[in-house]
Amino acid sequence: MTQLTQLLAELQERFGADADAAIGEQALENVRVAYLGRNGEVTKIRRTIGTLPAAERPGAGKAINDAVAAMEERLKAAQAAVESRAVDAELAASIDVTFPAIAPAAGSIHPVRRIIEESCDYFMRHGFAVVVGPEAEPDYYNFDALNIPSDHPSRESFDSFWLTDSVLLRPHTSPMQIRTMQEHRPPIAIVAPGKCFRRDALDARHLFQFHQVEGLLVADDIHFGHLKGMLTGLCRELFGSGQRVRFRPSYFPFTEPSAEVDTTCPKCRGESAEGRCSLCGGSGWIELGGAGMVHPNVLREVGYDPDVYSGWAFGFGVERLGLARYRVDDIRRFISSEPDFLAQLS
Ligand code: FA5
């Protein structure tokens, strides 16, 4: 009996090694037949039962059956391994590892951001510093210090979102002029990009939240010619030399003299029949921003002597610059989050 037990143990061990080594279905079947088939190794052992004393025969039969059950389990595991190797091989054959990979979806810089960066780069090259400030402002910075007293009608042109009786979401970046001049003595040369908010109805030229780039230069002997030169240079930098720019007399309480800066309508190129163009309304021009020589009252408010110092300031709408730069026909497209549109401009 002990001899039989040892024989069966050895048999199972050999069977396991052969089953593991079988690399395909046919090889595994050969192993099965060699051990468990009608004339296989197990049958040969079974035939020896008759030579044993009668009392040992039932125990021997059970030991052989247990060994067969264990070998059949082992065979199932080996079959599963062979099948999964076959699937892997099939997959490997069907995968072309030289095929180009799917490119990861990469974002791009938003055109508004790009214009802010390029405008700031232009001014930094000319020695200006970039400053940023709060989007919610007390009315002092937004109006009073900019020479717009509480009863001044021009307050209405900055139709605003008020947070309290005296704090509002800034409708322009000009408060940064005051904040900078209060903190520093001349000479001052800054650009201040940022968000602005107005209760304007949406149309092809207006958003309720948009961006401006403010600029301020104060020193002795600054004149309007510097302003024209710098702003014309900015437009050339952003648009190339083909885009026309004009300075039109205007009014702002915080500059004197004042001008609006316009550029050729990117939609009709100034050629629409009277009133037909949905972007410029037929004027042939779109307004980029306001500009002018800093008003003496503003200089006095921050403690600068207007007889000693002079300066200019401007505030351009970034999305308007985007209309002209990218020849876009509607400002709302900049906030539409259409990936196809944005990808074209990147
Ligand atoms: C001002 O905001 C002045 N602070 C500009 C200024 C600065 C003048 C310094 C003098 C000295 P205005 O309200 O015109 O001016 O706005 C300037 C520009 O902001 C407009 O020309 C336009 O380009 C942009 N803008 C104004 N409102 C909107 C709007 N609702 N949607 C998109 N862009 C706008």
Coordinates of C-alpha atoms and ligand atoms in Angstrom, one line a residue:
M1 CA 0.0 0.0 0.0
T2 CA 2.8 2.4 0.9
Q3 CA 4.4 1.5 -2.3
L4 CA 1.2 2.3 -4.2
T5 CA 0.9 5.6 -2.4
Q6 CA 4.4 6.6 -3.4
L7 CA 3.9 5.5 -7.0
L8 CA 0.7 7.6 -7.3
A9 CA 2.5 10.6 -5.8
E10 CA 5.3 10.3 -8.3
L11 CA 2.9 9.8 -11.1
Q12 CA 1.0 13.0 -10.2
E13 CA 4.2 14.9 -10.0
R14 CA 5.3 13.8 -13.5
F15 CA 1.8 14.4 -14.9
G16 CA 1.8 18.0 -13.5
A17 CA 5.2 18.8 -15.0
D18 CA 4.2 17.4 -18.4
A19 CA 0.9 19.3 -18.4
D20 CA 2.7 22.5 -17.5
A21 CA 5.2 22.0 -20.3
A22 CA 2.6 21.3 -22.9
I23 CA 2.5 24.4 -25.2
G24 CA -0.6 23.7 -27.2
E25 CA -4.0 21.9 -27.1
Q26 CA -2.7 18.9 -28.9
A27 CA 0.4 18.5 -26.7
L28 CA -1.9 18.6 -23.7
E29 CA -4.2 16.0 -25.1
N30 CA -1.2 13.8 -25.7
V31 CA -0.3 14.1 -22.0
R32 CA -3.9 13.3 -21.0
V33 CA -3.9 10.2 -23.1
A34 CA -0.5 9.1 -21.8
Y35 CA -1.6 9.3 -18.2
L36 CA -5.4 9.1 -18.0
G37 CA -6.2 7.3 -21.4
R38 CA -7.6 3.8 -21.7
N39 CA -4.0 2.3 -21.9
G40 CA -2.4 5.1 -20.0
E41 CA -0.2 5.0 -16.8
V42 CA -3.2 5.1 -14.4
T43 CA -4.8 2.1 -16.1
K44 CA -1.5 0.1 -15.8
I45 CA -1.5 0.8 -12.0
R46 CA -5.2 -0.1 -11.7
R47 CA -4.4 -3.5 -13.2
T48 CA -2.0 -4.2 -10.3
I49 CA -4.9 -4.1 -7.8
G50 CA -5.7 -7.7 -8.5
T51 CA -2.3 -8.7 -7.2
L52 CA -3.0 -7.2 -3.8
P53 CA -4.4 -9.0 -0.8
A54 CA -8.2 -8.7 -0.8
A55 CA -8.3 -6.5 2.3
E56 CA -6.1 -3.9 0.7
R57 CA -8.0 -3.7 -2.6
P58 CA -10.8 -1.2 -1.6
G59 CA -8.2 1.3 -0.1
A60 CA -6.0 0.9 -3.2
G61 CA -9.0 1.7 -5.5
K62 CA -9.9 4.8 -3.5
A63 CA -6.3 6.0 -3.6
I64 CA -6.2 5.6 -7.4
N65 CA -9.5 7.4 -7.8
D66 CA -8.3 10.3 -5.6
A67 CA -5.2 10.6 -7.7
V68 CA -7.2 10.6 -10.9
A69 CA -9.5 13.4 -9.5
A70 CA -6.5 15.5 -8.6
M71 CA -4.9 14.9 -12.0
E72 CA -8.2 15.9 -13.8
E73 CA -8.3 19.2 -11.8
R74 CA -4.7 19.8 -12.8
L75 CA -5.6 19.1 -16.4
K76 CA -8.4 21.7 -16.3
A77 CA -6.0 24.3 -15.0
A78 CA -3.5 23.5 -17.7
Q79 CA -6.2 23.7 -20.4
A80 CA -7.3 27.1 -19.2
A81 CA -3.7 28.3 -19.3
V82 CA -3.2 26.9 -22.9
E83 CA -6.4 28.7 -24.0
S84 CA -5.5 32.0 -22.5
R85 CA -2.0 31.8 -24.1
A86 CA -3.8 31.2 -27.4
V87 CA -6.0 34.3 -27.0
D88 CA -2.9 36.4 -26.1
A89 CA -1.1 35.1 -29.1
E90 CA -4.0 35.9 -31.4
L91 CA -4.2 39.4 -29.9
A92 CA -0.5 40.0 -30.3
A93 CA -0.8 39.0 -33.9
S94 CA -3.7 41.4 -34.5
I95 CA -2.0 44.4 -32.8
D96 CA 0.3 46.5 -35.1
V97 CA 2.7 48.0 -32.7
T98 CA 4.1 50.3 -35.4
F99 CA 0.6 52.0 -35.9
P100 CA 0.7 55.7 -34.8
A101 CA -0.7 56.2 -31.3
I102 CA -3.8 58.4 -30.7
A103 CA -2.5 61.8 -29.9
P104 CA -3.5 63.1 -26.4
A105 CA -6.0 65.9 -26.7
A106 CA -3.9 69.0 -25.9
G107 CA -5.5 72.3 -25.0
S108 CA -4.4 75.7 -26.3
I109 CA -4.1 79.2 -24.9
H110 CA -7.4 81.1 -25.2
P111 CA -7.1 83.9 -27.8
V112 CA -8.1 86.5 -25.2
R113 CA -5.3 85.3 -23.0
R114 CA -2.9 85.3 -25.9
I115 CA -3.7 88.9 -26.8
I116 CA -3.2 90.0 -23.1
E117 CA 0.2 88.2 -23.1
E118 CA 1.3 89.7 -26.4
S119 CA 0.2 93.2 -25.4
C120 CA 2.0 93.0 -22.1
D121 CA 5.1 91.6 -23.9
Y122 CA 5.0 94.6 -26.2
F123 CA 4.9 97.1 -23.4
M124 CA 7.4 95.2 -21.3
R125 CA 9.9 95.5 -24.1
H126 CA 9.4 99.2 -23.9
G127 CA 10.1 99.3 -20.1
F128 CA 6.6 99.0 -18.7
A129 CA 5.7 96.9 -15.7
V130 CA 2.6 94.7 -15.5
V131 CA 0.3 95.2 -12.6
V132 CA -3.0 93.6 -11.6
G133 CA -5.7 94.7 -9.1
P134 CA -9.1 94.0 -7.6
E135 CA -12.2 93.3 -9.7
A136 CA -14.5 94.7 -7.1
E137 CA -13.7 98.4 -6.4
P138 CA -15.0 101.1 -4.0
D139 CA -16.6 103.9 -6.1
Y140 CA -13.8 106.2 -5.0
Y141 CA -11.3 104.3 -7.2
N142 CA -13.7 103.7 -10.0
F143 CA -15.2 107.2 -10.2
D144 CA -14.3 109.9 -7.7
A145 CA -10.6 109.7 -8.0
L146 CA -10.9 109.6 -11.8
N147 CA -12.6 113.0 -11.8
I148 CA -16.1 111.5 -12.1
P149 CA -18.1 113.0 -9.1
S150 CA -21.3 111.3 -8.0
D151 CA -23.6 113.6 -10.0
H152 CA -21.6 113.3 -13.2
P153 CA -23.6 112.1 -16.2
S154 CA -20.7 110.0 -17.6
R155 CA -21.2 107.5 -14.7
E156 CA -24.1 106.2 -16.7
S157 CA -21.8 105.1 -19.5
F158 CA -20.3 102.7 -17.1
D159 CA -23.6 101.0 -16.3
S160 CA -22.4 98.7 -13.5
F161 CA -23.1 95.7 -11.3
W162 CA -23.2 97.1 -7.7
L163 CA -22.3 94.8 -4.9
T164 CA -23.2 97.3 -2.1
D165 CA -24.1 101.0 -2.1
S166 CA -20.4 101.9 -2.6
V167 CA -18.7 98.8 -4.0
L168 CA -19.1 97.6 -7.6
L169 CA -17.6 95.1 -10.1
R170 CA -15.2 97.4 -12.0
P171 CA -16.6 98.4 -15.4
H172 CA -13.1 99.4 -16.6
T173 CA -9.5 98.9 -15.5
S174 CA -8.8 102.7 -15.0
P175 CA -9.0 102.4 -11.2
M176 CA -5.5 100.8 -11.6
Q177 CA -4.2 104.2 -12.6
I178 CA -5.1 105.6 -9.2
R179 CA -3.9 102.6 -7.2
T180 CA -0.5 102.7 -9.0
M181 CA 0.0 106.4 -8.7
Q182 CA -0.9 106.4 -5.0
E183 CA 1.7 103.8 -4.4
H184 CA 4.6 105.1 -6.5
R185 CA 6.2 108.4 -7.4
P186 CA 6.8 109.3 -11.1
P187 CA 8.2 108.1 -13.5
I188 CA 5.4 105.5 -13.9
A189 CA 5.0 103.1 -16.8
I190 CA 2.5 100.3 -16.3
V191 CA 0.0 98.1 -18.1
A192 CA -2.9 96.6 -16.2
P193 CA -4.8 93.8 -17.9
G194 CA -8.0 92.4 -16.3
K195 CA -11.6 91.6 -16.3
C196 CA -14.4 94.2 -16.5
F197 CA -18.1 94.0 -16.0
R198 CA -21.0 96.1 -17.4
R199 CA -24.7 95.7 -17.7
D200 CA -24.5 95.8 -21.5
A201 CA -26.9 93.8 -23.6
L202 CA -25.1 91.1 -25.6
D203 CA -24.5 91.8 -29.3
A204 CA -21.8 91.3 -31.9
R205 CA -19.6 93.9 -30.1
H206 CA -20.7 93.7 -26.5
L207 CA -20.3 91.3 -23.6
F208 CA -21.3 91.8 -20.0
Q209 CA -17.9 90.5 -18.9
F210 CA -14.9 91.3 -21.0
H211 CA -11.3 92.3 -20.6
Q212 CA -9.4 95.5 -20.9
V213 CA -5.7 96.4 -21.0
E214 CA -5.0 99.7 -19.3
G215 CA -1.8 101.6 -19.9
L216 CA -0.4 104.6 -18.0
L217 CA 2.8 106.6 -18.5
V218 CA 3.6 109.6 -16.2
A219 CA 6.9 111.4 -16.2
D220 CA 8.0 114.9 -17.1
D221 CA 7.6 116.0 -20.7
I222 CA 5.2 113.3 -21.9
H223 CA 3.0 114.3 -24.8
F224 CA 0.2 112.9 -27.0
G225 CA 2.8 111.9 -29.7
H226 CA 4.2 109.2 -27.4
L227 CA 0.7 107.8 -26.9
K228 CA 0.0 107.7 -30.6
G229 CA 3.3 106.1 -31.3
M230 CA 2.9 103.4 -28.6
L231 CA -0.7 102.5 -29.5
T232 CA 0.0 102.5 -33.3
G233 CA 2.9 100.2 -32.5
L234 CA 0.7 97.9 -30.4
C235 CA -1.8 97.6 -33.3
R236 CA 0.9 96.9 -35.8
E237 CA 2.3 94.2 -33.4
L238 CA -1.1 92.5 -33.0
F239 CA -2.6 93.0 -36.5
G240 CA 0.4 93.4 -38.8
S241 CA 0.8 96.4 -41.0
G242 CA -2.4 96.0 -43.2
Q243 CA -4.9 97.0 -40.6
R244 CA -5.8 100.7 -40.4
V245 CA -6.0 102.6 -37.1
R246 CA -7.5 106.0 -36.4
F247 CA -7.6 108.4 -33.5
R248 CA -11.0 110.2 -33.1
P249 CA -11.6 113.1 -30.7
S250 CA -13.7 112.0 -27.7
Y251 CA -14.4 112.8 -24.1
F252 CA -13.4 111.0 -20.8
P253 CA -13.5 112.9 -17.5
F254 CA -10.1 111.5 -16.5
T255 CA -8.2 112.6 -19.7
E256 CA -7.9 115.9 -21.6
P257 CA -7.6 115.8 -24.5
S258 CA -9.2 112.4 -25.1
A259 CA -9.5 110.1 -28.1
E260 CA -11.2 106.9 -29.2
V261 CA -9.0 104.5 -31.1
D262 CA -10.7 102.6 -34.0
T263 CA -9.6 100.0 -36.5
T264 CA -11.0 98.9 -39.8
C265 CA -14.0 96.6 -39.4
P266 CA -12.7 93.0 -39.7
K267 CA -16.0 91.8 -41.1
C268 CA -16.8 94.2 -44.0
R269 CA -13.3 95.7 -44.2
G270 CA -15.1 99.1 -44.4
E271 CA -16.9 98.1 -47.6
S272 CA -20.4 97.3 -46.4
A273 CA -23.2 99.3 -47.9
E274 CA -24.5 101.8 -45.4
G275 CA -25.9 100.1 -42.2
R276 CA -25.6 96.5 -43.5
C277 CA -22.6 95.1 -41.5
S278 CA -23.8 93.4 -38.3
L279 CA -20.4 94.1 -36.6
C280 CA -19.7 97.8 -37.4
G281 CA -23.3 98.8 -38.3
G282 CA -21.9 100.1 -41.6
S283 CA -19.5 102.6 -40.2
G284 CA -16.5 100.6 -41.5
W285 CA -14.7 100.9 -38.1
I286 CA -14.8 99.2 -34.7
E287 CA -13.8 100.9 -31.5
L288 CA -10.8 99.4 -29.7
G289 CA -10.7 101.7 -26.7
G290 CA -10.3 105.1 -25.2
A291 CA -7.1 107.1 -24.5
G292 CA -5.9 110.6 -23.7
M293 CA -3.6 112.8 -21.6
V294 CA -4.1 112.3 -17.9
H295 CA -6.4 115.0 -16.5
P296 CA -4.6 117.5 -14.1
N297 CA -7.4 116.8 -11.5
V298 CA -6.4 113.1 -11.5
L299 CA -2.7 114.0 -11.0
R300 CA -3.6 116.4 -8.2
E301 CA -5.8 113.7 -6.5
V302 CA -2.8 111.4 -6.2
G303 CA -0.5 114.2 -5.1
Y304 CA 1.4 114.8 -8.3
D305 CA 2.0 118.4 -9.4
P306 CA 0.5 118.8 -12.9
D307 CA 2.9 121.6 -13.6
V308 CA 5.8 119.2 -13.2
Y309 CA 4.4 115.9 -14.5
S310 CA 2.3 114.9 -17.5
G311 CA 1.1 111.6 -18.7
W312 CA -1.1 109.6 -20.9
A313 CA -3.4 106.6 -20.3
F314 CA -5.4 104.3 -22.5
G315 CA -7.9 101.4 -22.0
F316 CA -8.4 98.9 -24.9
G317 CA -11.0 96.1 -25.0
V318 CA -9.1 92.8 -25.4
E319 CA -12.0 91.0 -27.1
R320 CA -12.3 93.9 -29.6
L321 CA -8.5 93.5 -30.3
G322 CA -9.3 89.8 -30.8
L323 CA -12.0 90.7 -33.4
A324 CA -9.6 92.6 -35.5
R325 CA -6.6 90.3 -34.9
Y326 CA -8.4 87.0 -35.8
R327 CA -11.0 88.6 -38.2
V328 CA -13.8 87.2 -36.1
D329 CA -17.3 88.5 -36.9
D330 CA -19.0 88.3 -33.5
I331 CA -17.5 88.9 -30.0
R332 CA -19.8 86.3 -28.4
R333 CA -17.7 83.6 -30.1
F334 CA -14.9 84.3 -27.6
I335 CA -17.1 83.0 -24.8
S336 CA -18.8 80.2 -26.7
S337 CA -16.3 77.5 -25.7
E338 CA -16.5 75.9 -29.1
P339 CA -13.3 73.8 -29.4
D340 CA -13.3 73.9 -33.2
F341 CA -13.4 77.7 -33.2
L342 CA -10.8 78.1 -30.5
A343 CA -8.4 75.6 -32.2
Q344 CA -8.5 77.6 -35.3
L345 CA -7.1 80.6 -33.4
S346 CA -4.4 78.9 -31.5
Ligands
FA5_1 C1 -13.2 103.1 -20.9 O1 -13.5 102.1 -20.3 C2 -12.0 104.0 -20.4 N1 -11.7 103.6 -19.1 C3 -10.9 103.9 -21.3 C4 -9.8 104.9 -21.1 C5 -8.7 104.5 -20.3 C6 -9.9 106.2 -21.6 C7 -7.7 105.4 -20.0 C8 -8.9 107.1 -21.4 C9 -7.8 106.8 -20.6 P1 -14.8 102.8 -22.8 O2 -16.1 102.8 -22.0 O3 -14.9 103.4 -24.2 O4 -13.7 103.5 -22.1 O5 -14.3 101.3 -23.0 C10 -13.1 101.0 -23.6 C11 -13.1 99.8 -24.5 O6 -13.6 98.7 -23.7 C12 -14.2 99.9 -25.6 O7 -13.7 100.7 -26.7 C13 -14.3 98.5 -26.0 O8 -13.2 98.0 -26.7 C14 -14.2 97.8 -24.6 N2 -15.6 97.6 -24.1 C15 -16.4 98.5 -23.5 N3 -17.6 97.9 -23.2 C16 -17.5 96.6 -23.7 C17 -18.4 95.5 -23.7 N4 -19.6 95.6 -23.1 N5 -18.0 94.4 -24.3 C18 -16.8 94.3 -24.9 N6 -15.9 95.3 -24.9 C19 -16.3 96.4 -24.3

